[in-house]
């Protein structure tokens, strides 16, 4: 079967690194973005220059109809999706009593319902072919509590629950489902913490630095290629959390 991947939220950061790594390995890749068309097109141009087959699609993963359109366009342009990387995610730091209901709902809509929409949208052909791979991007805060990030941490716990449940349900069909739990990775998402906090975190991390998006992409590639591996959550955090 043709290797066709959809990586959500892949115009920058970890998603862009995953799209790039997959393209280098011969995957046709759909780059999904929500706002930054320029960044998505820039990445697509770079990958095409290196010989990659790439499609750029705008869609808010929280919007089921938009996701279905994106998946249909990908099927038409590249072929059936055989690898889904649920990477799109948002976070907000605030004390629990200050969280507004709309913030709580939006973070769940993107981080959890986004996985639900994308996974359901790609599953039909995977079930038909008895093959396929899904990699969900969770977080170390998906198995540990995160002060002032209760919403984000709850969504990342949910993603791990979804990964393990779906892996059990889909194993007899040959479809594998795994997750990556990154630690502190140097992307736009963590810049809100400020340089002082990032320096402090780097000192606290046994490997002595923040992770790089490419290092999460490496692990995604490993999960994609490890054909006897399903239902696993791989932590990639430089030894940060015990
Ligand atoms: P980032 O903010 O640079 O990238 C997030 C991407 O998701 C962006 O491209 C953004 O446009 C996209 N996105 C956001 N909402 C979307 C939506 N509704 N529909 C489609 N795309 C949407 O952050 P990142 O660090 O690259 O994060 C990627 C994933 O890794 C996220 O799921 C994040 O929770 C997870 N993660 C990051 C870290 C870290 O330290 N950076 C740690 C653990 C987990």
Coordinates of C-alpha atoms and ligand atoms in Angstrom, one line a residue:
X1 CA 0.0 0.0 0.0
X2 CA 1.1 3.5 -0.7
X3 CA 2.5 5.3 2.4
X4 CA 0.3 8.3 3.0
X5 CA 0.4 10.2 6.3
X6 CA -1.7 13.0 7.8
X7 CA 0.0 15.0 10.5
X8 CA -2.3 17.4 12.2
X9 CA -1.0 20.8 13.2
X10 CA 2.1 20.4 11.2
X11 CA 2.9 23.9 9.9
X12 CA 5.4 24.4 12.8
X13 CA 7.0 22.9 15.9
X14 CA 6.8 19.1 16.6
X15 CA 4.2 18.5 13.8
X16 CA 6.5 20.1 11.2
X17 CA 9.4 18.0 12.3
X18 CA 7.3 14.9 12.1
X19 CA 6.1 15.8 8.6
X20 CA 9.6 16.4 7.5
X21 CA 10.9 13.1 8.9
X22 CA 8.1 11.1 7.3
X23 CA 8.6 12.8 4.0
X24 CA 12.3 12.0 4.1
X25 CA 11.3 8.3 4.7
X26 CA 9.2 8.3 1.5
X27 CA 5.8 9.0 3.0
X28 CA 3.4 11.2 1.0
X29 CA 2.4 13.8 3.6
X30 CA -0.7 16.0 4.2
X31 CA 0.4 19.0 6.1
X32 CA -2.5 20.4 8.1
X33 CA -2.6 23.9 9.5
X34 CA -5.3 26.1 11.1
X35 CA -4.0 29.6 10.5
X36 CA -0.4 29.9 9.2
X37 CA -0.8 29.0 5.5
X38 CA 2.5 30.7 4.8
X39 CA 4.4 28.4 7.2
X40 CA 2.7 25.3 5.9
X41 CA 3.4 26.3 2.3
X42 CA 7.0 27.1 3.2
X43 CA 7.5 23.6 4.7
X44 CA 5.7 22.0 1.7
X45 CA 8.0 23.8 -0.7
X46 CA 11.1 22.6 1.2
X47 CA 9.8 19.0 1.2
X48 CA 8.9 19.1 -2.5
X49 CA 12.3 20.4 -3.3
X50 CA 13.8 17.4 -1.6
X51 CA 11.6 15.1 -3.8
X52 CA 8.6 14.7 -1.4
X53 CA 5.0 14.4 -2.3
X54 CA 3.1 16.9 -0.2
X55 CA -0.4 18.3 0.2
X56 CA -1.3 21.3 2.3
X57 CA -4.8 21.4 3.9
X58 CA -6.4 24.0 6.2
X59 CA -8.7 22.5 8.8
X60 CA -9.6 23.1 12.5
X61 CA -9.4 19.6 13.9
X62 CA -12.2 20.6 16.3
X63 CA -14.5 21.0 13.3
X64 CA -15.7 17.5 12.2
X65 CA -16.9 18.6 8.8
X66 CA -13.6 20.4 8.0
X67 CA -11.7 17.3 9.1
X68 CA -13.8 15.1 6.8
X69 CA -13.2 17.5 3.9
X70 CA -9.4 17.4 4.6
X71 CA -9.4 13.6 4.7
X72 CA -11.4 13.3 1.5
X73 CA -9.1 15.8 -0.3
X74 CA -6.1 13.8 0.9
X75 CA -7.6 10.6 -0.3
X76 CA -8.2 12.1 -3.8
X77 CA -4.8 13.8 -4.1
X78 CA -2.4 11.4 -2.3
X79 CA -4.4 8.2 -1.7
X80 CA -5.9 6.6 1.4
X81 CA -4.3 7.7 4.7
X82 CA -2.3 4.8 6.2
X83 CA -0.7 6.8 9.0
X84 CA -2.4 9.4 11.2
X85 CA -0.4 11.5 13.6
X86 CA -2.7 13.4 16.0
X87 CA -0.3 16.2 16.9
X88 CA -2.4 19.4 16.9
X89 CA -2.7 20.8 20.4
X90 CA -3.2 23.9 22.5
X91 CA -2.5 24.8 26.1
X92 CA -3.2 27.5 28.6
X93 CA -1.6 28.1 31.9
X94 CA -3.9 29.4 34.7
X95 CA -5.1 28.5 38.1
X96 CA -8.0 26.2 38.2
X97 CA -10.5 28.6 39.7
X98 CA -9.8 31.1 36.9
X99 CA -10.5 28.7 34.0
X100 CA -13.4 29.9 31.9
X101 CA -15.8 27.3 30.6
X102 CA -15.2 28.3 27.0
X103 CA -11.4 27.8 27.5
X104 CA -12.0 24.4 29.1
X105 CA -14.2 23.4 26.2
X106 CA -11.9 24.7 23.4
X107 CA -8.9 22.9 24.8
X108 CA -10.9 19.6 24.9
X109 CA -12.3 20.3 21.5
X110 CA -8.9 20.6 19.9
X111 CA -6.8 18.2 21.9
X112 CA -9.3 15.4 22.5
X113 CA -12.2 15.8 20.1
X114 CA -9.7 16.6 17.4
X115 CA -8.2 13.1 17.8
X116 CA -11.7 11.6 17.8
X117 CA -12.7 13.4 14.6
X118 CA -9.4 12.7 12.7
X119 CA -9.3 9.0 13.8
X120 CA -12.9 8.3 12.8
X121 CA -12.3 10.1 9.5
X122 CA -9.3 7.9 8.5
X123 CA -10.4 4.6 10.0
X124 CA -12.7 3.3 7.2
X125 CA -10.0 2.4 4.7
X126 CA -7.6 1.2 7.4
X127 CA -10.3 -1.3 8.6
X128 CA -10.9 -2.3 5.0
X129 CA -7.2 -3.0 4.4
X130 CA -6.6 -4.5 7.9
X131 CA -3.6 -2.2 8.2
X132 CA -2.7 1.3 9.4
X133 CA -1.0 3.2 12.1
X134 CA -2.1 5.9 14.5
X135 CA 0.3 7.9 16.7
X136 CA -1.1 10.3 19.2
X137 CA 1.0 13.1 20.8
X138 CA 0.2 13.2 24.5
X139 CA 2.6 14.7 27.1
X140 CA 4.4 13.9 30.3
X141 CA 1.4 15.8 31.8
X142 CA -0.8 13.0 30.5
X143 CA 0.4 10.7 33.3
X144 CA 1.4 13.3 35.9
X145 CA -0.5 16.2 37.3
X146 CA 0.5 19.6 36.1
X147 CA -0.1 22.6 38.4
X148 CA -1.9 25.5 36.7
X149 CA -2.5 23.3 33.6
X150 CA -5.4 21.1 34.8
X151 CA -7.3 21.5 31.5
X152 CA -4.2 20.6 29.3
X153 CA -3.2 17.8 31.6
X154 CA -6.7 16.3 31.6
X155 CA -6.8 16.3 27.8
X156 CA -3.4 14.6 27.6
X157 CA -4.6 11.9 30.1
X158 CA -7.6 11.4 27.9
X159 CA -5.4 10.9 24.9
X160 CA -3.5 8.2 26.7
X161 CA -6.8 6.5 27.6
X162 CA -7.9 6.8 24.0
X163 CA -4.6 5.3 22.7
X164 CA -4.8 2.3 25.0
X165 CA -8.5 1.6 24.4
X166 CA -8.2 2.0 20.7
X167 CA -5.1 -0.2 20.6
X168 CA -7.0 -3.0 22.4
X169 CA -10.0 -2.6 20.1
X170 CA -8.1 -2.4 16.8
X171 CA -5.3 -4.9 17.4
X172 CA -7.3 -7.8 15.8
X173 CA -7.7 -5.7 12.7
X174 CA -3.9 -5.1 12.4
X175 CA -4.2 -1.4 13.0
X176 CA -1.6 -0.2 15.6
X177 CA -2.2 2.8 18.0
X178 CA 0.6 4.3 20.1
X179 CA 1.4 7.6 21.8
X180 CA 4.4 9.7 22.5
X181 CA 4.6 11.7 25.7
X182 CA 7.1 14.5 25.1
X183 CA 8.7 16.4 28.0
X184 CA 9.7 20.0 27.6
X185 CA 10.4 20.6 23.9
X186 CA 11.7 23.8 22.4
X187 CA 8.8 25.1 20.4
X188 CA 6.4 28.1 20.3
X189 CA 4.2 26.3 22.9
X190 CA 6.7 26.6 25.7
X191 CA 7.8 30.2 25.0
X192 CA 5.0 31.5 27.3
X193 CA 6.9 30.1 30.2
X194 CA 9.6 32.8 29.7
X195 CA 13.4 32.3 29.3
X196 CA 14.1 32.2 33.0
X197 CA 11.8 29.3 33.6
X198 CA 13.0 27.5 30.5
X199 CA 16.6 27.8 31.7
X200 CA 15.6 26.5 35.1
X201 CA 13.8 23.5 33.5
X202 CA 16.9 22.8 31.3
X203 CA 18.9 22.6 34.5
X204 CA 16.4 20.2 36.1
X205 CA 16.3 17.9 33.1
X206 CA 19.0 15.1 33.6
X207 CA 20.1 15.5 29.9
X208 CA 20.7 19.2 30.7
X209 CA 18.6 20.8 27.9
X210 CA 15.1 21.0 26.4
X211 CA 14.2 18.5 23.8
X212 CA 14.2 19.3 20.1
X213 CA 11.1 18.7 17.8
X214 CA 13.3 16.4 15.6
X215 CA 13.8 14.2 18.7
X216 CA 10.0 13.6 19.0
X217 CA 9.9 13.0 15.2
X218 CA 12.5 10.3 15.7
X219 CA 10.3 8.5 18.2
X220 CA 7.3 8.8 16.0
X221 CA 9.2 7.1 13.1
X222 CA 10.3 4.4 15.5
X223 CA 6.6 3.7 16.5
X224 CA 5.6 3.7 12.8
X225 CA 8.3 1.2 11.9
X226 CA 8.0 -1.1 15.0
X227 CA 5.5 -3.5 13.6
X228 CA 4.9 -5.5 16.9
X229 CA 4.3 -2.5 19.0
X230 CA 0.8 -1.3 20.0
X231 CA -0.9 0.3 22.9
X232 CA 2.3 1.9 24.2
X233 CA 3.1 5.4 25.5
X234 CA 6.7 6.3 24.9
X235 CA 8.0 9.1 27.2
X236 CA 10.7 11.3 25.5
X237 CA 11.7 13.8 28.2
X238 CA 15.5 13.7 28.7
X239 CA 14.9 11.8 32.0
X240 CA 12.9 14.7 33.4
X241 CA 10.1 12.8 35.3
X242 CA 10.7 9.6 37.2
Ligands
LIG1 P1 3.1 24.5 18.7 O1 2.2 25.4 19.4 O2 4.3 25.0 18.1 O3 2.3 23.6 17.6 C1 1.0 23.2 17.7 C2 0.4 23.1 16.3 O4 -0.9 22.7 16.4 C3 0.5 24.5 15.6 O5 0.9 24.2 14.3 C4 -1.0 24.9 15.6 O6 -1.3 25.8 14.6 C5 -1.7 23.6 15.5 N1 -3.1 23.7 16.0 C6 -3.5 24.3 17.1 N2 -4.9 24.2 17.1 C7 -5.2 23.5 16.0 C8 -6.5 23.2 15.5 N3 -7.6 23.4 16.1 N4 -6.5 22.5 14.3 C9 -5.4 22.3 13.6 N5 -4.2 22.6 14.1 C10 -4.1 23.2 15.2 O7 3.4 23.4 19.8 P2 4.2 22.0 19.7 O8 5.1 22.0 20.9 O9 4.8 21.8 18.4 O10 3.0 21.0 20.0 C11 2.7 19.9 19.2 C12 2.0 18.8 20.1 O11 3.0 18.4 21.0 C13 0.8 19.4 20.9 O12 -0.2 18.4 20.9 C14 1.4 19.6 22.3 O13 0.4 19.5 23.3 C15 2.4 18.4 22.3 N6 3.4 18.6 23.3 C16 4.3 19.7 23.3 C17 5.3 19.8 24.3 C18 6.3 20.9 24.3 O14 7.0 21.0 25.3 N7 6.4 21.7 23.3 C19 5.3 18.9 25.3 C20 4.4 17.8 25.3 C21 3.5 17.7 24.4

